[in-house]
PDB file of C-alpha atoms in Angstrom:
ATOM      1  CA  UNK A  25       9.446   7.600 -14.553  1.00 54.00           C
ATOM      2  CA  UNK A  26      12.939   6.381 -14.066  1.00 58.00           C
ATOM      3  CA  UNK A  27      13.704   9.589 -12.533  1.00 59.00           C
ATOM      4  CA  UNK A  28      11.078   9.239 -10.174  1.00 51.00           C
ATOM      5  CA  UNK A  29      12.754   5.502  -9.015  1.00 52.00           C
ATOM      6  CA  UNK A  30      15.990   6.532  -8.270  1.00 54.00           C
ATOM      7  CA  UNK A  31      14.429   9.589  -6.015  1.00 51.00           C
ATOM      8  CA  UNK A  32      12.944   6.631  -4.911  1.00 44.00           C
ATOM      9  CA  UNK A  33      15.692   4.792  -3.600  1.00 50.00           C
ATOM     10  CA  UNK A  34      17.403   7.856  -2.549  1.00 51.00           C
ATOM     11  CA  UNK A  35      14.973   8.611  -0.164  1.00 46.00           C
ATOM     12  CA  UNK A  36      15.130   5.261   1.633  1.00 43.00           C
ATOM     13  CA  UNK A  37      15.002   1.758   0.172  1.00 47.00           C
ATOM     14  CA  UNK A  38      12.156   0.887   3.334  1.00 45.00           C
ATOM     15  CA  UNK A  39       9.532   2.928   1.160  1.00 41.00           C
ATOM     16  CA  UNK A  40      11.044   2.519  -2.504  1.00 38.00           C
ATOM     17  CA  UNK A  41      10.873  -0.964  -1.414  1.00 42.00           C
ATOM     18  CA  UNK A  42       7.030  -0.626  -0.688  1.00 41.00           C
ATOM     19  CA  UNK A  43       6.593   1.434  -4.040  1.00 38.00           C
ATOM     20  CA  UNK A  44       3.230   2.612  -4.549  1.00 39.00           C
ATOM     21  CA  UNK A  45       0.489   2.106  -1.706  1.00 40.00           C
ATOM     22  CA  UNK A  46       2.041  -0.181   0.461  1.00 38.00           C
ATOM     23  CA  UNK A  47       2.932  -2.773  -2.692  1.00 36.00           C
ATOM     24  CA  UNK A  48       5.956  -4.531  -3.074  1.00 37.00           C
ATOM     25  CA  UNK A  49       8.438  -2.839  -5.589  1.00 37.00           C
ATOM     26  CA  UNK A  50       8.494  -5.717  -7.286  1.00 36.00           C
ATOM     27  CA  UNK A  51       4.962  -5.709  -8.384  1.00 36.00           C
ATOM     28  CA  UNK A  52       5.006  -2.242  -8.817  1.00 34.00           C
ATOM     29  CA  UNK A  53       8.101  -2.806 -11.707  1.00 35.00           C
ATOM     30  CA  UNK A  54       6.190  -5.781 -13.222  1.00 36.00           C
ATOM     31  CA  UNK A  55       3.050  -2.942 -13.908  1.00 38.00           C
ATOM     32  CA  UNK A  56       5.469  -0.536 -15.911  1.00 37.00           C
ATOM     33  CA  UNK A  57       6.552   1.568 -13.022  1.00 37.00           C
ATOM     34  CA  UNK A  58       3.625   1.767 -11.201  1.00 39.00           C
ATOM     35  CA  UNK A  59       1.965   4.985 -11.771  1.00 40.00           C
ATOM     36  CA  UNK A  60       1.362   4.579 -14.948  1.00 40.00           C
ATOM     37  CA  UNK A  61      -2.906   3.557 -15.845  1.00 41.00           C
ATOM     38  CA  UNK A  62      -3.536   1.501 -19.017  1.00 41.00           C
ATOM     39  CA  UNK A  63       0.297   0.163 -19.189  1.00 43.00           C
ATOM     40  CA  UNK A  64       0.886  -3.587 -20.347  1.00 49.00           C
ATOM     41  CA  UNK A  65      -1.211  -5.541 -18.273  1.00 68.00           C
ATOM     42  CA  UNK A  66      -2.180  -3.288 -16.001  1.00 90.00           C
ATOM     43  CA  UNK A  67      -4.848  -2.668 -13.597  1.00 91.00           C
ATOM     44  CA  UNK A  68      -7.641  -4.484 -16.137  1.00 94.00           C
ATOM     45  CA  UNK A  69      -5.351  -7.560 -16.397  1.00 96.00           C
ATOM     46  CA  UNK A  70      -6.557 -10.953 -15.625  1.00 96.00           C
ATOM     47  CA  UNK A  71      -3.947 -11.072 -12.881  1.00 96.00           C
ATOM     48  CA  UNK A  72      -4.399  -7.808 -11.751  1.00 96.00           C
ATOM     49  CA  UNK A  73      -8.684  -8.526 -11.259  1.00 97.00           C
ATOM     50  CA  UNK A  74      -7.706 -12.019 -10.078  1.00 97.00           C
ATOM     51  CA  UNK A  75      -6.008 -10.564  -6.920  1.00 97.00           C
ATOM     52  CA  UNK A  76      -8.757  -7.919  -5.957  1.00 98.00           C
ATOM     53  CA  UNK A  77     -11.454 -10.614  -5.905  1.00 98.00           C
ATOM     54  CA  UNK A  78      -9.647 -13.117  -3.927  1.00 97.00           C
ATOM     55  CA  UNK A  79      -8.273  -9.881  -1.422  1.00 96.00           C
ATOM     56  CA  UNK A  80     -11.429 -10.033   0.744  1.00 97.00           C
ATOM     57  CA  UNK A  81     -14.356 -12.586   1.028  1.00 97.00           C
ATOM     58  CA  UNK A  82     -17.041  -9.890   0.191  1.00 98.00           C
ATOM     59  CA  UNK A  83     -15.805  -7.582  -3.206  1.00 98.00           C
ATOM     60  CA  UNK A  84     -17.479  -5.355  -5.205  1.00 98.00           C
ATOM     61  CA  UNK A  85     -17.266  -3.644  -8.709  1.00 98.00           C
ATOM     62  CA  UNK A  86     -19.355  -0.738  -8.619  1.00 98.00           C
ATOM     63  CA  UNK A  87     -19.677   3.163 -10.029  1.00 97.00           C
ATOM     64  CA  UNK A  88     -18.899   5.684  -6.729  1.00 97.00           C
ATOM     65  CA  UNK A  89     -17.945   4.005  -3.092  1.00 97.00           C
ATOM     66  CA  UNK A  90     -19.956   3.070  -0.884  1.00 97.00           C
ATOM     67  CA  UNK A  91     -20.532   5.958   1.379  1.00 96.00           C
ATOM     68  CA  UNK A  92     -21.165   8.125  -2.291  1.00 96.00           C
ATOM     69  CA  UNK A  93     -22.374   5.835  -4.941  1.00 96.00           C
ATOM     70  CA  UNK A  94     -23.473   7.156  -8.207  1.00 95.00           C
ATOM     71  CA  UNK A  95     -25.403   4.369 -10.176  1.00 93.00           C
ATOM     72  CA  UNK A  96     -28.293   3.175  -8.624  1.00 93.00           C
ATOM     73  CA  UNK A  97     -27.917  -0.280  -9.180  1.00 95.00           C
ATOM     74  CA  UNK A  98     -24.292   0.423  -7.337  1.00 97.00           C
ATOM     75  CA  UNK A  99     -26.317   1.851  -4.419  1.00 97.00           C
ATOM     76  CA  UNK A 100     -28.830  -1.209  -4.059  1.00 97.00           C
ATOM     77  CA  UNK A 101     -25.650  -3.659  -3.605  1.00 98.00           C
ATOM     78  CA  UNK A 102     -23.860  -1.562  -0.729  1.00 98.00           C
ATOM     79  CA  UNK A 103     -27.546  -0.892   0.580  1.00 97.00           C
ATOM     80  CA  UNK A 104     -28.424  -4.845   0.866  1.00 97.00           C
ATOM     81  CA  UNK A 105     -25.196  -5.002   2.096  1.00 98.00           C
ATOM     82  CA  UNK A 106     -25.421  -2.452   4.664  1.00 97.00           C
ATOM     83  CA  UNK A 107     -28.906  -4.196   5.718  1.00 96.00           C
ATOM     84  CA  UNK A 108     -27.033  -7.494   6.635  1.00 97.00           C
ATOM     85  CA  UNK A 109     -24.239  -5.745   8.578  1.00 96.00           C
ATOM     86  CA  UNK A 110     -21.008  -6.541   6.090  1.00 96.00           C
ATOM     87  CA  UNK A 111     -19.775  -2.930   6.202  1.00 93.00           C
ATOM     88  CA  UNK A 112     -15.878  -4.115   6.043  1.00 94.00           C
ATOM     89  CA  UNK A 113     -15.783  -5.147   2.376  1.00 97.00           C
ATOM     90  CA  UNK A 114     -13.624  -4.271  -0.721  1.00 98.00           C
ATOM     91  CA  UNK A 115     -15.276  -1.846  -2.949  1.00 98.00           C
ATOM     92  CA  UNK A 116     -13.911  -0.991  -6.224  1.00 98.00           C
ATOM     93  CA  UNK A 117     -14.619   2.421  -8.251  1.00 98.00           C
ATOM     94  CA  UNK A 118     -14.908   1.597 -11.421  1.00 97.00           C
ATOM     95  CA  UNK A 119     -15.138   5.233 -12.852  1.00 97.00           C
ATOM     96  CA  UNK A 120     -11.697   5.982 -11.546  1.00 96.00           C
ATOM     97  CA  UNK A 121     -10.424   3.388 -13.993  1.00 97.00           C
ATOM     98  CA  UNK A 122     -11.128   2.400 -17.141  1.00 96.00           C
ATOM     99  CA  UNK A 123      -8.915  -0.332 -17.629  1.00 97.00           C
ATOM    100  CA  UNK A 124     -10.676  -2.259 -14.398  1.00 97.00           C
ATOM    101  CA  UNK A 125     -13.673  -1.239 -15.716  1.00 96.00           C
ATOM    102  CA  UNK A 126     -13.242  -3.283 -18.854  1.00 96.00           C
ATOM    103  CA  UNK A 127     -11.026  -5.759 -17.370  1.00 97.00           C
ATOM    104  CA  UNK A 128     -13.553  -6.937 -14.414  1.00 98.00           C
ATOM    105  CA  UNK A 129     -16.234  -7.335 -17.080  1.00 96.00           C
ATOM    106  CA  UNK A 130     -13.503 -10.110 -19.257  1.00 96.00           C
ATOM    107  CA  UNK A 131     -12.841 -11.349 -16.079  1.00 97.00           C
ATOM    108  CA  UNK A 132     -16.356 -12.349 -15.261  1.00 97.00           C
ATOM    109  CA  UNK A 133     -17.760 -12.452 -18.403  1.00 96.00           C
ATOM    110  CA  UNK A 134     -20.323 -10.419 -17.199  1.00 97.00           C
ATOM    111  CA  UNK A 135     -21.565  -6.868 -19.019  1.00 96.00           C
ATOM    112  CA  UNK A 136     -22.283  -5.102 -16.651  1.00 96.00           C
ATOM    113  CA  UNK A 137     -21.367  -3.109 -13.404  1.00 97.00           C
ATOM    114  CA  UNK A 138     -21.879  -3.589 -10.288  1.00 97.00           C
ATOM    115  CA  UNK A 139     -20.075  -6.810  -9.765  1.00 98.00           C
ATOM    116  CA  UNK A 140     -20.030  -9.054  -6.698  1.00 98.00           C
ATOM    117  CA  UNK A 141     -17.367 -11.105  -5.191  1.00 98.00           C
ATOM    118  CA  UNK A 142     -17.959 -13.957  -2.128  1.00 98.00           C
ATOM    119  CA  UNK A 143     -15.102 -16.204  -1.291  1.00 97.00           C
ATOM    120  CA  UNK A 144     -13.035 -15.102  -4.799  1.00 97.00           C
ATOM    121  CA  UNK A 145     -16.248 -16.368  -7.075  1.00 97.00           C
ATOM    122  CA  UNK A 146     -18.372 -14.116  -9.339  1.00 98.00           C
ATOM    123  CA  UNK A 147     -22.035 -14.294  -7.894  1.00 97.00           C
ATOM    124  CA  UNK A 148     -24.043 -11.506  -9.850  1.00 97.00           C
ATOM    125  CA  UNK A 149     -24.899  -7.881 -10.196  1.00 97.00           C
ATOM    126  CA  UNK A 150     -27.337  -6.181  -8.606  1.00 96.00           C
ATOM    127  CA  UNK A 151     -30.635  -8.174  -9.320  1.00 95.00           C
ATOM    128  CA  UNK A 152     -28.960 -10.810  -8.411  1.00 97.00           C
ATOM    129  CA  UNK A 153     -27.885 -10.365  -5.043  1.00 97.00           C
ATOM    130  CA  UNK A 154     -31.010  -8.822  -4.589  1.00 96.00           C
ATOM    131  CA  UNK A 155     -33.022 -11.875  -5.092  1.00 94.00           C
ATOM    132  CA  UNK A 156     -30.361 -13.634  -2.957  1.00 96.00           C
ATOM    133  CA  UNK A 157     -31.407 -11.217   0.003  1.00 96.00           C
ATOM    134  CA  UNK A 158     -35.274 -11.483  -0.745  1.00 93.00           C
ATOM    135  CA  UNK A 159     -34.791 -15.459  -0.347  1.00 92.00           C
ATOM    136  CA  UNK A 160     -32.770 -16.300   2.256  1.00 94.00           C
ATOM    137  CA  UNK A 161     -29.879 -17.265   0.110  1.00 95.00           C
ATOM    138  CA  UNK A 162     -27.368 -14.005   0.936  1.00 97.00           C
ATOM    139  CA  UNK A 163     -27.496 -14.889   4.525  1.00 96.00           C
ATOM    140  CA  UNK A 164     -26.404 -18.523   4.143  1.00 96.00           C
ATOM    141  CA  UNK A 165     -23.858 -17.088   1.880  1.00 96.00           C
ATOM    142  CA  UNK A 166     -22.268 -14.990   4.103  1.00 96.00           C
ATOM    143  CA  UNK A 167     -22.299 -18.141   6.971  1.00 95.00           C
ATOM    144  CA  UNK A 168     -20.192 -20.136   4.689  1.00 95.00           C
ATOM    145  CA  UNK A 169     -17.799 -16.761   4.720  1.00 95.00           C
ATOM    146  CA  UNK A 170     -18.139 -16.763   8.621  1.00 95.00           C
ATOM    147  CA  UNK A 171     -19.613 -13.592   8.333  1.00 95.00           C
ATOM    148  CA  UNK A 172     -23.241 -13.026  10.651  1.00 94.00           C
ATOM    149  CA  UNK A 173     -25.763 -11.598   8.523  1.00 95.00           C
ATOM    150  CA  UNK A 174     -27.155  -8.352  11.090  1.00 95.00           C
ATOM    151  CA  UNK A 175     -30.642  -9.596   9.898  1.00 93.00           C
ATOM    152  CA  UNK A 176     -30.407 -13.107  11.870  1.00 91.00           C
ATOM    153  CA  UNK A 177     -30.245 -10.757  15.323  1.00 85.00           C
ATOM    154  CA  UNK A 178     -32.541  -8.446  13.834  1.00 79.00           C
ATOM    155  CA  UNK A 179     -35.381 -11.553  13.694  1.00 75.00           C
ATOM    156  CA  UNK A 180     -34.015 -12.662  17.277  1.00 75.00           C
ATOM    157  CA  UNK A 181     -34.817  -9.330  18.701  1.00 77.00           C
ATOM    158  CA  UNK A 182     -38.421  -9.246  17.205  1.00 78.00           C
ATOM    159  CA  UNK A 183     -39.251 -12.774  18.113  1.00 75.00           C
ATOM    160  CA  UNK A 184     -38.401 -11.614  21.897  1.00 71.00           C
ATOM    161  CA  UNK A 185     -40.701  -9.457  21.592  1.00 63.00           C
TER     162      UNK A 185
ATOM    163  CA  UNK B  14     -54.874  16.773 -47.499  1.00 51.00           C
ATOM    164  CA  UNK B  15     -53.428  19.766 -45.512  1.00 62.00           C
ATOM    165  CA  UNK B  16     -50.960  17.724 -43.818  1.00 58.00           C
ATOM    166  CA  UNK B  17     -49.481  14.725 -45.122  1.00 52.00           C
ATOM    167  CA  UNK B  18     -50.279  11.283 -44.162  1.00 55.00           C
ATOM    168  CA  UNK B  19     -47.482   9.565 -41.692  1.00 53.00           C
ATOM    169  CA  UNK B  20     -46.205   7.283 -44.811  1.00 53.00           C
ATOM    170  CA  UNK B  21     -45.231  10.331 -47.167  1.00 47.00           C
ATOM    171  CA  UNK B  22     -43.644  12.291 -44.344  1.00 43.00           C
ATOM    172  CA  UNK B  23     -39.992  13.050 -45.249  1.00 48.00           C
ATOM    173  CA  UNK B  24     -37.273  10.492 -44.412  1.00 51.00           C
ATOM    174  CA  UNK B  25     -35.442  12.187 -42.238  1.00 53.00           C
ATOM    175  CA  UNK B  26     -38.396  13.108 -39.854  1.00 50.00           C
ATOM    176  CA  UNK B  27     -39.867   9.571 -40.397  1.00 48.00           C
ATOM    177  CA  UNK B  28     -38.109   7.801 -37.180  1.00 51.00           C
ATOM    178  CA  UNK B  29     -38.809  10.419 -34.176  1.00 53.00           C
ATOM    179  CA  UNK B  30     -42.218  10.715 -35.544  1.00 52.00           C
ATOM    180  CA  UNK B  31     -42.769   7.467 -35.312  1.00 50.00           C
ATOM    181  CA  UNK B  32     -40.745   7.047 -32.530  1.00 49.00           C
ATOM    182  CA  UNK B  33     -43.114   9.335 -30.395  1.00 51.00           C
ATOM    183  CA  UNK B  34     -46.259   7.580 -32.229  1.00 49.00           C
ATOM    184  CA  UNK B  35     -45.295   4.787 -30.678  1.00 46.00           C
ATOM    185  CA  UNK B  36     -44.988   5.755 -27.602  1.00 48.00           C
ATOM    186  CA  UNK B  37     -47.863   7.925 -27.634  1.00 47.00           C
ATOM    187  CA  UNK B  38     -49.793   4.926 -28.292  1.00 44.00           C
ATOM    188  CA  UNK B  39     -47.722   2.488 -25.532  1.00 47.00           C
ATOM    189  CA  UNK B  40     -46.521   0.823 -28.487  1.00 54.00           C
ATOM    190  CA  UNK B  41     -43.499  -0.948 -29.835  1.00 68.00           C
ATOM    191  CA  UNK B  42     -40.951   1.584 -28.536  1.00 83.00           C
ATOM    192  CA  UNK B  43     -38.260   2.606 -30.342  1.00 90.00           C
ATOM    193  CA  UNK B  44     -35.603   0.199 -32.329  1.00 93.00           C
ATOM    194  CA  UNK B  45     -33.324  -0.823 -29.806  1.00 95.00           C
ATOM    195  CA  UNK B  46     -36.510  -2.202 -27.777  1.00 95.00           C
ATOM    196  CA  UNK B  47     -37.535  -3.880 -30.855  1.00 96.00           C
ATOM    197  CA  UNK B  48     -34.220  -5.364 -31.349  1.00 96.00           C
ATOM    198  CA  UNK B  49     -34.361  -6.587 -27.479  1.00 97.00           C
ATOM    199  CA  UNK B  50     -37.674  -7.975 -27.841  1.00 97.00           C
ATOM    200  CA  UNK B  51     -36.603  -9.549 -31.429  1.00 97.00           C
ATOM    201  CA  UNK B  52     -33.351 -11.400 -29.764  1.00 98.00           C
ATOM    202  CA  UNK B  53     -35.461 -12.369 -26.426  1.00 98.00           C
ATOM    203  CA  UNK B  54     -38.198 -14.003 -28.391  1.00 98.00           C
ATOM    204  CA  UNK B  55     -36.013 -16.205 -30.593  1.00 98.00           C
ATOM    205  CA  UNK B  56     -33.273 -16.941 -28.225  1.00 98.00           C
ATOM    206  CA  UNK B  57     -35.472 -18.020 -25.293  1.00 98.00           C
ATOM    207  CA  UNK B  58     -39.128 -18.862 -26.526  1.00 98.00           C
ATOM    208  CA  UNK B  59     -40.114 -16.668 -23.370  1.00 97.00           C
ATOM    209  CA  UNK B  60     -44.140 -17.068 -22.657  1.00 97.00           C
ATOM    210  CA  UNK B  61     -44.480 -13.710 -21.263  1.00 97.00           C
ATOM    211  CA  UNK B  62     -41.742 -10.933 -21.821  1.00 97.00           C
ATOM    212  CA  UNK B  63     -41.691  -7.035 -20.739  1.00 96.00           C
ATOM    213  CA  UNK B  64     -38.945  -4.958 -22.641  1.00 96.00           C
ATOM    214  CA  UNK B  65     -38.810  -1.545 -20.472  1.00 93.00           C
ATOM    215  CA  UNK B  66     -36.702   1.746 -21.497  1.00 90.00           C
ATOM    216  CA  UNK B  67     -36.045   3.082 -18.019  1.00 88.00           C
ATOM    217  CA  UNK B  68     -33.459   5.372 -20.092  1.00 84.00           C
ATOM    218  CA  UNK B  69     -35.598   8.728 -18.955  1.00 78.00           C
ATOM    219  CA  UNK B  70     -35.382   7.989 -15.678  1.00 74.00           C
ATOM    220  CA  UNK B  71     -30.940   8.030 -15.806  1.00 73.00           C
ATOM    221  CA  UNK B  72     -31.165  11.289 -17.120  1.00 70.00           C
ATOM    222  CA  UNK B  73     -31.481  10.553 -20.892  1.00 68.00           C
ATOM    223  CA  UNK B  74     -33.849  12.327 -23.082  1.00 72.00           C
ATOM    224  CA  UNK B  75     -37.128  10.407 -23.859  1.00 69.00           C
ATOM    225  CA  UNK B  76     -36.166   7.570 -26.683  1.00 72.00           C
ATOM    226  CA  UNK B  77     -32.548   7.646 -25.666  1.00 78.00           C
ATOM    227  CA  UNK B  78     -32.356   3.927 -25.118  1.00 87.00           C
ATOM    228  CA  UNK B  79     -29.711   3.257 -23.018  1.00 91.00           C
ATOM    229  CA  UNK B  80     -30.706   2.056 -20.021  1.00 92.00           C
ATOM    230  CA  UNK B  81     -33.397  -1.371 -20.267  1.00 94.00           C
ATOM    231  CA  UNK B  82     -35.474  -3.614 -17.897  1.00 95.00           C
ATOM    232  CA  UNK B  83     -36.424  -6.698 -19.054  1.00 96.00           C
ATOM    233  CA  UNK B  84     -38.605  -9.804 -17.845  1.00 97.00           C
ATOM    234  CA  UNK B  85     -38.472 -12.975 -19.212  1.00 97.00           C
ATOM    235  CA  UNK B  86     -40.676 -15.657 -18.367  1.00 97.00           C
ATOM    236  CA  UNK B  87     -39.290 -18.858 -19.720  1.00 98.00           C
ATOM    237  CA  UNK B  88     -39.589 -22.827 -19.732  1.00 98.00           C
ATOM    238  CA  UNK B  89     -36.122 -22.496 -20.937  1.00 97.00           C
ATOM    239  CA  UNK B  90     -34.823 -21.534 -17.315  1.00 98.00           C
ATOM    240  CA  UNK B  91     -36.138 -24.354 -15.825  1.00 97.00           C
ATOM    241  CA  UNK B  92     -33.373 -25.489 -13.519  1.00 97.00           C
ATOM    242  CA  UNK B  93     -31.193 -22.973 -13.860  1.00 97.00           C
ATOM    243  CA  UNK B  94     -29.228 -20.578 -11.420  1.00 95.00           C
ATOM    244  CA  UNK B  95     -30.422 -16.859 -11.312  1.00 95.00           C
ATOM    245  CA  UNK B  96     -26.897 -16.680 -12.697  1.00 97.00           C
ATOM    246  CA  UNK B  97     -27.158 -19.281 -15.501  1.00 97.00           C
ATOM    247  CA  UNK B  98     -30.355 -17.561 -16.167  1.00 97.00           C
ATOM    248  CA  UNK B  99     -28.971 -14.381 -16.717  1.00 98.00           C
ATOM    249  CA  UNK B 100     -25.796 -15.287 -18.632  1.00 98.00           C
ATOM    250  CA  UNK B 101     -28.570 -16.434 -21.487  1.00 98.00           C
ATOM    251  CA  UNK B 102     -30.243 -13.415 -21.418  1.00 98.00           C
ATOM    252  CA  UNK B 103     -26.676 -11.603 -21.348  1.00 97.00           C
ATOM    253  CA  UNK B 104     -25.855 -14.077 -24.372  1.00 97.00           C
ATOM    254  CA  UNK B 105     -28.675 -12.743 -26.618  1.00 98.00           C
ATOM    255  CA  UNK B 106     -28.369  -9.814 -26.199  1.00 98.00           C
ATOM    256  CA  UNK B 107     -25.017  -9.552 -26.591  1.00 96.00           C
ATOM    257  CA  UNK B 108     -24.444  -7.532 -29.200  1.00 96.00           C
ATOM    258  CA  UNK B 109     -26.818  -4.527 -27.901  1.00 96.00           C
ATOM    259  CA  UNK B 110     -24.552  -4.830 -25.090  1.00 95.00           C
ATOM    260  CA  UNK B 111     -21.088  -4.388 -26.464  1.00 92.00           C
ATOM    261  CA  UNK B 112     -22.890  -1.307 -27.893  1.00 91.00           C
ATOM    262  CA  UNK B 113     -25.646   1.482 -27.125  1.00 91.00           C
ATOM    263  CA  UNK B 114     -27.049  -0.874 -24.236  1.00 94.00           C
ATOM    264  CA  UNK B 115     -25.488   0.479 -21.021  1.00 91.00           C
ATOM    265  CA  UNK B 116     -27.832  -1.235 -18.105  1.00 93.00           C
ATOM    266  CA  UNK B 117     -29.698  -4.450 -18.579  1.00 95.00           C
ATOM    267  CA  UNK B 118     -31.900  -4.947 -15.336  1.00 95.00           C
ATOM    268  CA  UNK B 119     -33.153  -8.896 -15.616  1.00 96.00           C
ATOM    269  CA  UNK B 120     -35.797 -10.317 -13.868  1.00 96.00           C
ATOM    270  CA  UNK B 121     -35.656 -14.621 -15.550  1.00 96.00           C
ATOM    271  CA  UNK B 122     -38.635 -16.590 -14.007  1.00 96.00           C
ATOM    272  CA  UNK B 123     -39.942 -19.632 -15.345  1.00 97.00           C
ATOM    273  CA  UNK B 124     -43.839 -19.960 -16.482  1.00 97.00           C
ATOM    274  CA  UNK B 125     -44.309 -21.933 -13.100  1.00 96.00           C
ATOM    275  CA  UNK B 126     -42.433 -18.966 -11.112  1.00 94.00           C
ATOM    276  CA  UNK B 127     -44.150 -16.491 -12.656  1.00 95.00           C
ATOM    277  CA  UNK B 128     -47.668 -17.723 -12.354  1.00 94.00           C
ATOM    278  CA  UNK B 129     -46.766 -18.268  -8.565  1.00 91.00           C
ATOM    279  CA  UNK B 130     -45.699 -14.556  -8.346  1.00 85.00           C
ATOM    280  CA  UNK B 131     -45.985 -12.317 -11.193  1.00 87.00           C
ATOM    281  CA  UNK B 132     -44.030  -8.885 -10.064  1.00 79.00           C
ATOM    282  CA  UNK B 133     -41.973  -7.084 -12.441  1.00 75.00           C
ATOM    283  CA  UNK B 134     -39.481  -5.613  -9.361  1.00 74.00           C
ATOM    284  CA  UNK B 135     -38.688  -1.455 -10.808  1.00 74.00           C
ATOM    285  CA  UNK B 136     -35.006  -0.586 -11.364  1.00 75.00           C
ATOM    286  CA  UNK B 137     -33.485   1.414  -8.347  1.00 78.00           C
ATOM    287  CA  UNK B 138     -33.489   5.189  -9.276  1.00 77.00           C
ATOM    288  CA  UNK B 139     -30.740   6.774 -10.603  1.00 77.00           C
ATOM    289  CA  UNK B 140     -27.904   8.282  -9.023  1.00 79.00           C
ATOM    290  CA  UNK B 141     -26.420   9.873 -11.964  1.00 74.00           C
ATOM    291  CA  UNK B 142     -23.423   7.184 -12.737  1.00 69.00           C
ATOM    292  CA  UNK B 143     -23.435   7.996 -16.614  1.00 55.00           C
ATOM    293  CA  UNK B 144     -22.681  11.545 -16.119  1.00 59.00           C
ATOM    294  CA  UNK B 145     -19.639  11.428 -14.052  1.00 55.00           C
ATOM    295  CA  UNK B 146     -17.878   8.772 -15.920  1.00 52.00           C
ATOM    296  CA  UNK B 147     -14.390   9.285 -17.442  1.00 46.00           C
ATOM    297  CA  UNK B 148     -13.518   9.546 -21.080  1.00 43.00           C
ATOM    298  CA  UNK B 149     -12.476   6.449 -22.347  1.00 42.00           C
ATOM    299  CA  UNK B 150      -9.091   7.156 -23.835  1.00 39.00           C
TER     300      UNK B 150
END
């Protein structure tokens, strides 16, 4: 690992300085270098989870990505999602790490995957944001975030009619 | 008797027999059902409750248990958030969860919700999420 740092700054200190995927070297030192998965604190920390909700207004926890999800309660979230327009979201893959898996779940206090995110706050899983759709509630939601549910055109366009 | 009765079967075949008894007759299910049904009943007095194993449709065999649906109808979630609502369920059950329970689908109405609209909503089908998880280290 240390070896891998000072190749680092020999290459240039511009990109050692951005360390790994565009974050600051800084915070890449504080996580034990970086590349290293289940170090002290880590991706599962409190801190760590506490900076992916709050990096978007819509976030989600879930098993697969959105354009290949592999749980189906994962799919029903980016599918209501996809039905109200919000495509530019933050979607986490939980299966590529173990340590967010467990850590979004402490976070939360919530046993399960998926997970969603408005504004920073924990709002449900899956049944829950589905109700929110069936009753109105997901499109005031995503007012407050200044974000146009697709659905309010959607009823514009059939009321022309 | 050319075959034994059910109650002097061997131990060790005593649980799948029963197991598929059960479900043969649309019975009781198997014992983490049982041990939903037990917690939901004393933790939330619900008047109408459906414990569901959807494990067989997420690719487990039949009795695997891993994957649930549950609706509880309950006075108890009178005022409540959906979210409130489910953290209770979550909280009796929380136990199953930290172990062989892997998906809890909740569907919390209250008696006067329920009456109004009684639909069970089915979980979403699978799309294989178990299988392609890491190994925990």
């Amino acid at each position: 690992m240390r070896a891998a740092v000072r190749a680092a700054w020999r290459i240039g200190t511009g990109a050692a300085l951005r360390g790994r995927a565009g974050c600051p070297l800084s915070q890449a030192a504080g996580n034990g270098g970086g590349a290293e998965s289940g170090g002290g604190g880590g991706s599962g920390s409190r801190e760590a989870v506490e900076r992916l909700v709050r990096e978007h207004p819509v976030v989600v926890f879930m098993k697969g990505s959105p354009a290949q999800p592999l749980c189906g309660f994962s799919n029903a979230v980016v599918q209501i999602l996809r039905l109200h327009g919000v495509e530019d979201y933050r979607a986490h893959d939980v299966l590529q790490d173990p340590d967010l898996r467990q850590g979004i779940k402490n976070y939360s206090n919530w046993p399960t995957i998926p997970q969603v995110y408005l504004n920073g706050e924990f709002v449900g899983g899956c049944d829950i944001l589905l109700q929110m759709h069936q009753n109105g509630d997901l499109v005031e939601e995503l007012k407050k975030l200044g974000i146009r549910s697709a659905l309010l055109d959607a009823e514009k366009d059939q009321e022309k009619k | 008797q050319l075959i034994p009765p059910l109650s002097r079967s061997p131990s060790p075949m005593r649980g799948p027999l029963l197991a598929a008894a059960g479900a043969a007759m649309g019975g009781t299910g198997g014992p983490l059902a049982r041990a939903i049904r037990a917690k939901l009943t004393a933790a939330l007095q619900p008047t109408h409750l459906e414990v569901r194993d959807d494990s067989p449709r997420h690719g487990g065999p039949p009795g695997a248990e891993t994957h649930f649906g549950v609706l509880v109808v309950s006075g108890r979630f009178a005022g409540l958030s959906p979210l409130q609502r489910h953290r209770l369920v979550h909280e009796a059950l929380r136990a199953e969860l930290a172990g062989p329970l892997h998906a809890l689908q909740v569907t919390a109405r209250t008696p006067e919700q329920w009456q109004s609209d009684p639909q069970n909503p089915p979980a979403p089908p699978c799309l294989g999420g178990s299988k392609r998880e890491k190994r925990r280290g």
